[in-house]
Short mmCIF file of C-alpha atoms in Angstrom, two decimals:
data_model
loop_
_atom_site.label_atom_id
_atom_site.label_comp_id
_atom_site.label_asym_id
_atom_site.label_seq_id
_atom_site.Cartn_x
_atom_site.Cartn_y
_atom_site.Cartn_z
CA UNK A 1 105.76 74.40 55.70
CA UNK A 2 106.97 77.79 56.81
CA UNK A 3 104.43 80.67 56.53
CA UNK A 4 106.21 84.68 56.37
CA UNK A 5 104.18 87.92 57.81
CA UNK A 6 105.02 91.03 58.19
CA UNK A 7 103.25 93.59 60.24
CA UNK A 8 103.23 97.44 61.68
CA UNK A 9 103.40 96.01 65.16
CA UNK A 10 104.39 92.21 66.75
CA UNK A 11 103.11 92.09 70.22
CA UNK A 12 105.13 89.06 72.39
CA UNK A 13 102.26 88.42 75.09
CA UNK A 14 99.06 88.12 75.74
CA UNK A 15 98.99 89.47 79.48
CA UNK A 16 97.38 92.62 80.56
CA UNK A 17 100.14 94.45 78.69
CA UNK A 18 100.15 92.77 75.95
CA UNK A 19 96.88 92.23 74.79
CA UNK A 20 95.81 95.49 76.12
CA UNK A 21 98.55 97.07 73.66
CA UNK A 22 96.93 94.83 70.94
CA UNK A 23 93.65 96.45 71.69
CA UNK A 24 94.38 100.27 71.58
CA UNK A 25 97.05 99.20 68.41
CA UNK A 26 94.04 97.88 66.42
CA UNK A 27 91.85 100.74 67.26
CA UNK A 28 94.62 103.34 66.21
CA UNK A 29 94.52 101.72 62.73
CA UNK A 30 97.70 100.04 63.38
CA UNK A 31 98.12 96.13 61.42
CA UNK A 32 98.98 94.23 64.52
CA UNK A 33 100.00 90.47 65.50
CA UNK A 34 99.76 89.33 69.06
CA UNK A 35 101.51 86.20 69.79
CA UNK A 36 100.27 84.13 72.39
CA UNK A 37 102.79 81.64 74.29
CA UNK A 38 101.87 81.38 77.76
CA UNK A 39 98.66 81.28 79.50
CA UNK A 40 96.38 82.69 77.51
CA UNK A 41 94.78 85.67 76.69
CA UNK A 42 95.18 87.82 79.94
CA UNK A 43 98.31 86.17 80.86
CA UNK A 44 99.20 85.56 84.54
CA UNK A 45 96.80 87.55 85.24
CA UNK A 46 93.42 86.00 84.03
CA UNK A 47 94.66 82.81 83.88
CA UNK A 48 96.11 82.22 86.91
CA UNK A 49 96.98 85.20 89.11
CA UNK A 50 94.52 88.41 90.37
CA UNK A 51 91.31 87.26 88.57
CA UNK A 52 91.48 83.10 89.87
CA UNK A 53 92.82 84.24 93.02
CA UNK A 54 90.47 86.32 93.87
CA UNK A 55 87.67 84.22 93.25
CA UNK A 56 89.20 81.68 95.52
CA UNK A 57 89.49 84.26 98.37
CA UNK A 58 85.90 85.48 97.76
CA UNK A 59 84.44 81.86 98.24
CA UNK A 60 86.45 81.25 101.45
CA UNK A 61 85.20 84.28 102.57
CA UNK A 62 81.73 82.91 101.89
CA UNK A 63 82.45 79.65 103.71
CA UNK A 64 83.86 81.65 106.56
CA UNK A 65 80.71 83.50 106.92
CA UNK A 66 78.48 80.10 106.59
CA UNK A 67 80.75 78.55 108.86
CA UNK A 68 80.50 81.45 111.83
CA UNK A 69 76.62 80.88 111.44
CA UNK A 70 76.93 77.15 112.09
CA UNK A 71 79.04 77.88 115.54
CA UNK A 72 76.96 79.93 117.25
CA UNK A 73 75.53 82.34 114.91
CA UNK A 74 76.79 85.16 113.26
CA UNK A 75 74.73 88.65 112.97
CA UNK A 76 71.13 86.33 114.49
CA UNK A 77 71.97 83.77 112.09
CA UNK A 78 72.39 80.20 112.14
CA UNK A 79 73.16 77.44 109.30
CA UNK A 80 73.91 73.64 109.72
CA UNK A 81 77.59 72.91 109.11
CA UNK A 82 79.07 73.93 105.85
CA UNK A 83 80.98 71.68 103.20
CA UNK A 84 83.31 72.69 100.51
CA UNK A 85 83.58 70.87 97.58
CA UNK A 86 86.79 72.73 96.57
CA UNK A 87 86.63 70.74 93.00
CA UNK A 88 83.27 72.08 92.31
CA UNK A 89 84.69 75.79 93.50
CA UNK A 90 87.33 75.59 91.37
CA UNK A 91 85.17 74.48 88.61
CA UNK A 92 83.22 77.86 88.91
CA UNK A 93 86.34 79.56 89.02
CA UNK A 94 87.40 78.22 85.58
CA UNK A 95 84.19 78.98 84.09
CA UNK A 96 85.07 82.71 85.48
CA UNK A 97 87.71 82.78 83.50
CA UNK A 98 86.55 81.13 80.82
CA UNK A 99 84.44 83.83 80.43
CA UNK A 100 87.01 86.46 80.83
CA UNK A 101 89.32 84.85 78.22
CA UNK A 102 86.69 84.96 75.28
CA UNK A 103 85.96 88.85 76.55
CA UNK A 104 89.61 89.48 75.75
CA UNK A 105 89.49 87.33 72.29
CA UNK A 106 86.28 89.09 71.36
CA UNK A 107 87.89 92.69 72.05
CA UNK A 108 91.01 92.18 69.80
CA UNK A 109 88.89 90.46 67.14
CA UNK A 110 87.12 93.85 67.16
CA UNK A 111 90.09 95.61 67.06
CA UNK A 112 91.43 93.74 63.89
CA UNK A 113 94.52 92.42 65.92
CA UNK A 114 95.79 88.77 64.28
CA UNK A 115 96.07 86.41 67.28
CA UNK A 116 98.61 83.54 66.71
CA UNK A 117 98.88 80.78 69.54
CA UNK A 118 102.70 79.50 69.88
CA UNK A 119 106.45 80.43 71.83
CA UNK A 120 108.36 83.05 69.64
CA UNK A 121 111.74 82.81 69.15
CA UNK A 122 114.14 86.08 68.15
CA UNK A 123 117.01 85.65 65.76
CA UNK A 124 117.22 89.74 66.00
CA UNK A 125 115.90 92.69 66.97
CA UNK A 126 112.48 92.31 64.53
CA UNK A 127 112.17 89.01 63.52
CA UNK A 128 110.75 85.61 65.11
CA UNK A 129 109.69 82.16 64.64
CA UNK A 130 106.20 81.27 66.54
CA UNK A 131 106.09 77.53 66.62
CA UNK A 132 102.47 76.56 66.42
CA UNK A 133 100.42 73.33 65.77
CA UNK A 134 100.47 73.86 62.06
CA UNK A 135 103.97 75.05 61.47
CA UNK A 136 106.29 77.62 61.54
CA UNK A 137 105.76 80.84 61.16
CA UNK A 138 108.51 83.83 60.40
CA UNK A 139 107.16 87.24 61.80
CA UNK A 140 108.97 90.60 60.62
CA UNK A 141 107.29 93.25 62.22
CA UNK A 142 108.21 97.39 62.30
CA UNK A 143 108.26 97.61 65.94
CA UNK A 144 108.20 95.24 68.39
CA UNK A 145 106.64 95.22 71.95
CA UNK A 146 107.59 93.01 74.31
CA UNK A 147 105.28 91.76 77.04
CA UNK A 148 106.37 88.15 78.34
CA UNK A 149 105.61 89.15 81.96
CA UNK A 150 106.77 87.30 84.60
CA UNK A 151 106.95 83.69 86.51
CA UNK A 152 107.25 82.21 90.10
CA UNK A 153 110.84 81.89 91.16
CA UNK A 154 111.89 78.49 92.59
CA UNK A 155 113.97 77.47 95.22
CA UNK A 156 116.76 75.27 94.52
CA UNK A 157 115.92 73.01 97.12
CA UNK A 158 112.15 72.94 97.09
CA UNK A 159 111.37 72.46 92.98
CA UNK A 160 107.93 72.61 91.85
CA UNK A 161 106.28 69.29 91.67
CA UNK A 162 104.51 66.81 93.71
CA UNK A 163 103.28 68.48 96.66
CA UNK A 164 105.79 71.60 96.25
CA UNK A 165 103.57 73.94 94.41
CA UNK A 166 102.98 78.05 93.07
CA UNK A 167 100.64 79.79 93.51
CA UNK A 168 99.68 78.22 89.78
CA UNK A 169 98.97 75.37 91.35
CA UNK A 170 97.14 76.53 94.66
CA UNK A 171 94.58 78.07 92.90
CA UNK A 172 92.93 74.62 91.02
CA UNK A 173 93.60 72.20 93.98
CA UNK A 174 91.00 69.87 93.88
CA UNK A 175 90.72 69.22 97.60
CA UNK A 176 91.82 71.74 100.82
CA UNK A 177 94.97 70.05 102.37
CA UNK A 178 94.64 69.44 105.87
CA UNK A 179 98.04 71.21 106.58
CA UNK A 180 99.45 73.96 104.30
CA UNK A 181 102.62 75.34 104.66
CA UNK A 182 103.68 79.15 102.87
CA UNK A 183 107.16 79.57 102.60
CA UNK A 184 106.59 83.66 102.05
CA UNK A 185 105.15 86.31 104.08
CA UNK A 186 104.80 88.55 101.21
CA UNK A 187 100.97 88.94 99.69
CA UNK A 188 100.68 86.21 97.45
CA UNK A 189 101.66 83.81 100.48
CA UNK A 190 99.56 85.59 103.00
CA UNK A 191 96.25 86.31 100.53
CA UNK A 192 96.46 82.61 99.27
CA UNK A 193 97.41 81.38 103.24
CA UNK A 194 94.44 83.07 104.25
CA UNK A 195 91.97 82.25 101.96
CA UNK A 196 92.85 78.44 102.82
CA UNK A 197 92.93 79.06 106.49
CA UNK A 198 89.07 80.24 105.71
CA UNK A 199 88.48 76.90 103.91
CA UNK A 200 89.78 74.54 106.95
CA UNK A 201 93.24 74.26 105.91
CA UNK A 202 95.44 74.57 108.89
CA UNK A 203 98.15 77.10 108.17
CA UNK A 204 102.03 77.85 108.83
CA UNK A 205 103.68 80.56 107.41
CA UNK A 206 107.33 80.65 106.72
CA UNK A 207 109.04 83.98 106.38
CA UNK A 208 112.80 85.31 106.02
CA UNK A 209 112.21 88.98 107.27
CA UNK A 210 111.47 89.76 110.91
CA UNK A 211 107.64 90.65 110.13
CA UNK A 212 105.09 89.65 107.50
CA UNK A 213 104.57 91.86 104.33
CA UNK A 214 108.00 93.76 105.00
CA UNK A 215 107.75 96.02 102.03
CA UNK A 216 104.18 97.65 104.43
CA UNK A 217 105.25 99.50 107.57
CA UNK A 218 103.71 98.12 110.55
CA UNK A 219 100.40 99.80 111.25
CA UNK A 220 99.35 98.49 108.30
CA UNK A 221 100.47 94.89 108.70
CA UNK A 222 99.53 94.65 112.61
CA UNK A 223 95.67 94.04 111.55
CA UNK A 224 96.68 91.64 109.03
CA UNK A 225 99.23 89.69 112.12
CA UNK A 226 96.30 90.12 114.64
CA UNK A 227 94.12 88.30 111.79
CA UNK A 228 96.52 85.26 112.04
CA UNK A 229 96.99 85.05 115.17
CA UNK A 230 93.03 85.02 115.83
CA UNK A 231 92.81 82.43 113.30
CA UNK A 232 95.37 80.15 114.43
CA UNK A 233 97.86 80.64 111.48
CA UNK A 234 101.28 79.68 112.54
CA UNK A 235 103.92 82.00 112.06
CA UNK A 236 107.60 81.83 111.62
CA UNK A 237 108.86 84.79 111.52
CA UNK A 238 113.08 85.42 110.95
CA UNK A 239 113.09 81.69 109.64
CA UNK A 240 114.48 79.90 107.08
CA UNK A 241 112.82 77.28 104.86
CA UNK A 242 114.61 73.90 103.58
CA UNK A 243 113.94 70.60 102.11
CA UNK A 244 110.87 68.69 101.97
CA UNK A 245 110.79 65.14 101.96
CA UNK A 246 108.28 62.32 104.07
CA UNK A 247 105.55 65.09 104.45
CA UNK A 248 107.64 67.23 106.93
CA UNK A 249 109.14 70.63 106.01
CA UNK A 250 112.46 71.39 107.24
CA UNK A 251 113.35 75.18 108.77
CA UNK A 252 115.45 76.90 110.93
CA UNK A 253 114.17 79.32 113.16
CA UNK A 254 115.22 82.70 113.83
CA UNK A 255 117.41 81.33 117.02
CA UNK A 256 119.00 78.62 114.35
CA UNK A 257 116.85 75.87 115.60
CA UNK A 258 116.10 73.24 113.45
CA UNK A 259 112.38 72.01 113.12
CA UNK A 260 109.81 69.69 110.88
CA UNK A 261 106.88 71.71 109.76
CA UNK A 262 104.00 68.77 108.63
CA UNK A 263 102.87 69.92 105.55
CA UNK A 264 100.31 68.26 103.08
CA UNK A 265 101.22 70.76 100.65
CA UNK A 266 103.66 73.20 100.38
CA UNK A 267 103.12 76.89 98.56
CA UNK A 268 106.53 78.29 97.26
CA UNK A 269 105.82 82.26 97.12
CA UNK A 270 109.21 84.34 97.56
CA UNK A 271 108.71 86.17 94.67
CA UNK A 272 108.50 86.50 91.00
CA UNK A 273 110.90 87.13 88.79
CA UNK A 274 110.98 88.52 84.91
CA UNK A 275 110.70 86.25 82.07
CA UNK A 276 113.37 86.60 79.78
CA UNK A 277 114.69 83.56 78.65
CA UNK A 278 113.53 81.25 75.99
CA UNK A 279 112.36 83.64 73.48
CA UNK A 280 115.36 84.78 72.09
CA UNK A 281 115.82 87.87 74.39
CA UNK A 282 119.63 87.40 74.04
CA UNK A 283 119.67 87.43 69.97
CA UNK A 284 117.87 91.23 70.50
CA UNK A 285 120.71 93.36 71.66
CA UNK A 286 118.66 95.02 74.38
CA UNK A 287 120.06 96.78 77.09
CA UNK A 288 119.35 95.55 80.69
CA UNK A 289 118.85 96.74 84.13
CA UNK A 290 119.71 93.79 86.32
CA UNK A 291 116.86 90.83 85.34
CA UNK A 292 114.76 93.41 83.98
CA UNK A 293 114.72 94.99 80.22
CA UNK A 294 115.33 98.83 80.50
CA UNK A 295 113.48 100.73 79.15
CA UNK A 296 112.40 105.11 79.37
CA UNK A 297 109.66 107.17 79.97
CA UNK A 298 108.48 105.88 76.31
CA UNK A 299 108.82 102.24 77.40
CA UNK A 300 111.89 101.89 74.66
CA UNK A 301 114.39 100.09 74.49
CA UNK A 302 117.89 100.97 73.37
CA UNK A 303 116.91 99.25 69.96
CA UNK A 304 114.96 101.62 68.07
CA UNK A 305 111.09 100.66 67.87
CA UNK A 306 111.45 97.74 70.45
CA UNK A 307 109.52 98.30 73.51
CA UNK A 308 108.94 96.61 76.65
CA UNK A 309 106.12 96.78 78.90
CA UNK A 310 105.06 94.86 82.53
CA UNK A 311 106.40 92.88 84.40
CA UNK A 312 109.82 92.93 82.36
CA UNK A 313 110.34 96.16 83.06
CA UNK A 314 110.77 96.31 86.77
CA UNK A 315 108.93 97.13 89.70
CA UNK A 316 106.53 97.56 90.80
CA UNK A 317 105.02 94.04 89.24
CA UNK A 318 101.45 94.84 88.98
CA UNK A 319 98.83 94.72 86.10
CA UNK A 320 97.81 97.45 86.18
CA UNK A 321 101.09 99.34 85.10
CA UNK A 322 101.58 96.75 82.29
CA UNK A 323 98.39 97.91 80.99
CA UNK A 324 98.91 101.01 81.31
CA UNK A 325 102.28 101.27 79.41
CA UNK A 326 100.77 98.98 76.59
CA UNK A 327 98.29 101.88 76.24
CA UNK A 328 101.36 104.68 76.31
CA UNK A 329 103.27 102.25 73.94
CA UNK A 330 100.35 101.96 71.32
CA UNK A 331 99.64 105.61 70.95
CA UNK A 332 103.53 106.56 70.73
CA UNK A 333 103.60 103.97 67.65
CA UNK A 334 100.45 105.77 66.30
CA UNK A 335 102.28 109.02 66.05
CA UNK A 336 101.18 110.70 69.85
CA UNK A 337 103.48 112.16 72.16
CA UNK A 338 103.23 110.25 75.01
CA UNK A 339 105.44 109.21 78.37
CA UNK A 340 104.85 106.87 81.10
CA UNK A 341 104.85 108.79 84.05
CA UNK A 342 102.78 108.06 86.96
CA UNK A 343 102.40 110.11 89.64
CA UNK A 344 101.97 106.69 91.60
CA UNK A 345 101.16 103.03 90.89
CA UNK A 346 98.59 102.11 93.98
CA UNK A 347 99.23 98.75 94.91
CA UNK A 348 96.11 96.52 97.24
CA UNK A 349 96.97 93.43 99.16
CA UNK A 350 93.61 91.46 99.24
CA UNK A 351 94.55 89.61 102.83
CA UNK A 352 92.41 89.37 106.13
CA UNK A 353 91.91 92.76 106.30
CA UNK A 354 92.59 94.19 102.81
CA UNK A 355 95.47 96.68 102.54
CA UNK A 356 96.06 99.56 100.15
CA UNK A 357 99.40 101.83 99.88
CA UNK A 358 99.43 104.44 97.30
CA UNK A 359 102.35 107.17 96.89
CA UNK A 360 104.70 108.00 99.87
CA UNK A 361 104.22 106.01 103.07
CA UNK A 362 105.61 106.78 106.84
CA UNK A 363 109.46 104.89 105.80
CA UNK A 364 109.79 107.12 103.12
CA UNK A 365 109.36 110.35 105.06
CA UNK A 366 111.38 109.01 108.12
CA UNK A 367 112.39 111.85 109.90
CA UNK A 368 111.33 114.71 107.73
CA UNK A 369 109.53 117.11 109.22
CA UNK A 370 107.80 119.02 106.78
CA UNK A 371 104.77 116.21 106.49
CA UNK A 372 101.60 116.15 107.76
CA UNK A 373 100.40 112.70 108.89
CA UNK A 374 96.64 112.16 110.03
CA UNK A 375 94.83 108.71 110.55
CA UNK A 376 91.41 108.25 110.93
CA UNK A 377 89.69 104.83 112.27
CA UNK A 378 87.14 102.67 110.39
CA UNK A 379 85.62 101.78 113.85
CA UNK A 380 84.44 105.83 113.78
CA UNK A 381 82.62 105.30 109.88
CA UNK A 382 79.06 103.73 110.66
CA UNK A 383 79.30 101.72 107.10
CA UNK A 384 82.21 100.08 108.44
CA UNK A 385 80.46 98.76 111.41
CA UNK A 386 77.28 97.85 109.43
CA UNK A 387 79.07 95.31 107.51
CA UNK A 388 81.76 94.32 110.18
CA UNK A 389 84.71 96.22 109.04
CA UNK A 390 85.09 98.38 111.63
CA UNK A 391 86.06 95.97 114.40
CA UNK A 392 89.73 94.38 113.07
CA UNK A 393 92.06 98.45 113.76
CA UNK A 394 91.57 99.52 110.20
CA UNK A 395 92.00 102.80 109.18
CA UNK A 396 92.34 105.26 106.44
CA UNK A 397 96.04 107.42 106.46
CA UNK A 398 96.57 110.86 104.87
CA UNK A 399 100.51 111.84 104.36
CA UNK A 400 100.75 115.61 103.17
CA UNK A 401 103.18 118.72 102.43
CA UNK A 402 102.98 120.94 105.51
CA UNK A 403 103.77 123.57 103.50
CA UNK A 404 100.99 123.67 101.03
CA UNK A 405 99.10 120.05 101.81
CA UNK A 406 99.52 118.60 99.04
CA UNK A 407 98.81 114.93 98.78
CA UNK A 408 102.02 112.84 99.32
CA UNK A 409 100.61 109.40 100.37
CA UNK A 410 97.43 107.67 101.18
CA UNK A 411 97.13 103.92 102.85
CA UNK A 412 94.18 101.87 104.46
CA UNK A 413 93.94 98.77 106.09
CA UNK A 414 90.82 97.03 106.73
CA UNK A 415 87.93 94.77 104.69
CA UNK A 416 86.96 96.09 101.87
CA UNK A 417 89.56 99.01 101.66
CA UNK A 418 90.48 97.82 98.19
CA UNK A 419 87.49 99.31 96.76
CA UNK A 420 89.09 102.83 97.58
CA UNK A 421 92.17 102.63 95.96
CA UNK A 422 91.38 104.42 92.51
CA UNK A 423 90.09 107.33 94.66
CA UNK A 424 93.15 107.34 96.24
CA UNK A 425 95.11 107.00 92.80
CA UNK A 426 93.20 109.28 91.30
CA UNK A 427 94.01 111.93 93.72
CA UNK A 428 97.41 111.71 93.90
CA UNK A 429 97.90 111.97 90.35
CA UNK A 430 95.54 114.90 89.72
CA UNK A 431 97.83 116.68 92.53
CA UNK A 432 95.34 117.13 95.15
CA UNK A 433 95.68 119.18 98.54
CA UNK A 434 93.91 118.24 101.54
CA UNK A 435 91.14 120.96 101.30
CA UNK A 436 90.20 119.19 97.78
CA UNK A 437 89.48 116.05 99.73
CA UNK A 438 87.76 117.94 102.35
CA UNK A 439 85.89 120.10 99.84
CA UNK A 440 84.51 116.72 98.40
CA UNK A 441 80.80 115.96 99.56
CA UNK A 442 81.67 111.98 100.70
CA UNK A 443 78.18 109.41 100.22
CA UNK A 444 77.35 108.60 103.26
CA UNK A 445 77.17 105.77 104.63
CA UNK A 446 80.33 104.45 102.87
CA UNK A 447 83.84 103.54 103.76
CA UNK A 448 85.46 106.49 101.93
CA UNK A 449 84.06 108.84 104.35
CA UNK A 450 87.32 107.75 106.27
CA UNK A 451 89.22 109.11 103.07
CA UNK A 452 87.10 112.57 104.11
CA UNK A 453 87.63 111.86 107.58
CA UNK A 454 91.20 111.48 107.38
CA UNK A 455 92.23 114.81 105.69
CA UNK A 456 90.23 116.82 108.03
CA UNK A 457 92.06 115.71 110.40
CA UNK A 458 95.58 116.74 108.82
CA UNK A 459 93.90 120.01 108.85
CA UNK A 460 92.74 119.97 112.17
CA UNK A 461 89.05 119.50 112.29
CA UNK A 462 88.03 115.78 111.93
CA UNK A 463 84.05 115.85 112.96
CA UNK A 464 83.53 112.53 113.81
CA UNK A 465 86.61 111.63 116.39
#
């Protein structure tokens, strides 16, 4: 039997775009329908990207520490020899977002936003079939806002399966493999490489570009590569990755030598890539920009009242921005006036030490001589060396106008750094100059003093250096 709805709003995706569009739709007053065909509520994200993974990285991190105190000591003291039970840690990890998934379904129960589990399928611009476990059902909705997100890419010759796996799969292993290989130097690779280094695994790294993290310039990846090296991660750097077969990886190195890489496992992460097809994207007449849907500074698409937000819509792929446009996209429905327009889109890398980049970095203002550039150390902030973040060549950047120091571009590098990054945001976007930073009273003892730090510098008084 076939069940017809029709709606104010039809939400395709449950991620952080989605669902928060959902949300801010239902508390506008808006009748909405959120359709639900991947994950779950929260999408990649919840399910099985930022949240999981970084509850994986935090317990390595804890094992790390145990495991310092059982050779040798670590800060006066000393444990017997750790175990991981990876199972059970994975277990924990579910219940985290277990608990994170009912959150979301309790929110857009409040909000009055119809949930329907099931894959949609366009015949046009407004209409779908969901396929769910108790029929059919044929949506017709005002506007439509897509939110499908995004999936791993694979490569031809290493498919998913067996022991070829995503990051999907990294994240609810139920043992560490002895030997891990990463084909990907990007952050995914690198923050799920590390994490398993910290659990026992040992680790190679197989990368395309001529350094890790290639989109970062290097003084931000060089703590990261010292990390690695320390740590005993194998890197091939310039190399090229090929078939697996008989628990051996095949590569070529940057000199076109061929090699076997042993692998136990091996994590595919070069990348993600939009996902458009098997929904019906095809039957909607959208206009699009390469793989991406394109949209404007509304989030619309050429079809009147069809929007796209996330991951579909381009770069930079982070949740943050999906949630953000689902917000912009909501109110614009509602009647606001409203644009998505960021001043910047801060982006973290949670690796061994943590890295943050938000607006312009040193490659965009190659050669340019009207910016100010000013780092200051972590090894100089006494929080930093309290809690052993100070010793790995972190620091805090500052990139500025010369001509009236405005903010530009703010990076760090180093543990815990993460935890500045909506200061940073937040300053760029409000259109800071450097004497707002400086005119700031920083808490001390805390690792945004380098923030402080940093910007006195650019204007030539730093006090502690």
């Amino acid at each position: 039997m076939t069940q017809t709805l029709k709606t104010k709003v039809l939400i395709i995706g449950a991620g952080t775009g989605g669902y928060v569009a959902g949300i801010r739709c239902g508390q506008l007053g808006l009748d909405t329908i959120l359709v639900d065909g991947g994950d779950g509520l929260g999408g990649t994200c919840l399910n099985v990207g930022c949240i999981p993974s970084k509850a994986i990285i935090h317990a390595a991190s804890k094992f790390e520490t145990v495991s310092k105190a059982a050779n040798g000591g670590t800060l006066g003291i000393t444990v017997a020899d750790p175990v991981i039970d990876l199972a059970q840690t994975v277990t924990w990890k579910d219940g985290i977002v277990r608990k994170l998934n009912g959150g979301v379904a309790a929110l857009l129960k409040k909000a009055r936003v119809k949930v329907i589990k099931g894959w949609a399928h366009f015949s046009d611009a407004k209409t779908c079939t969901v396929k769910t476990d108790d029929g059919d059902i044929v949506i017709s909705a005002e506007h439509v806002i897509l939110a499908t997100g995004s999936e791993p890419v694979e490569l031809p010759f290493l498919k998913f399966g067996g022991d070829v796996i995503s990051s999907t799969e990294a994240l609810s292993l139920d043992a560490v493999p002895e030997r891990l290989v990463v084909v990907g130097g990007g952050y995914i690779g690198l923050e799920l490489g590390i994490a398993y280094r910290k659990l026992g695994a040992q680790v190679a790294i197989v990368e395309m570009a001529d350094r890790i993290l290639p989109l970062y310039d290097k003084a931000l990846t060089d703590p990261v590569a010292k990390w690695l090296e320390k740590h005993g991660v194998e890197l091939h750097l310039g190399a090229k990755a090929g078939g697996f077969g008989d628990g051996q990886l095949s590569i070529t190195t940057r000199d076109g030598t061929p090699m076997q890489l042993p692998a136990d496992k091996v994590l595919v992460t070069v990348g993600r890539r939009p996902r458009t097809k098997g929904w019906g994207l095809e039957n909607m007449g959208v206009t699009m920009d390469g793989p991406f849907v394109k949209i404007d500074d509304r989030c619309a698409t050429n079809m009147k009242n069809v929007w796209a937000v996330g991951d579909l819509t381009g770069e930079p792929m982070l949740a943050h921005k999906g949630s953000a446009q689902g917000e912009v996209v909501a109110e614009i429905v509602a009647g606001h006036d409203r644009r998505f327009d960021p001043v910047t889109i801060a982006a973290v890398c949670f690796t061994e030490p943590e890295i943050v980049s938000a607006g312009l970095g040193p490659l965009d203002v190659e050669g340019r001589d009207d910016v100010i550039q000013a780092v200051f150390p972590l090894a100089a902030i006494g929080r930093a060396l309290a809690i052993e973040a100070g010793e790995d060549g972190g620091f805090v950047r500052v990139l500025a106008s010369k001509s009236d120091h405005r903010l530009l571009g703010i990076q760090a590098v180093g543990q815990h750094v993460a935890e500045l990054s909506n200061s940073f945001a937040q300053m760029l976007e409000m259109g800071a100059v450097l004497e707002d930073v400086a005119g700031v009273i920083h808490v001390h003892p805390t690792l945004g003093e380098a923030f402080h730090e940093a910007s006195l510098r650019a204007l030539g008084h730093a006090i502690h250096i």
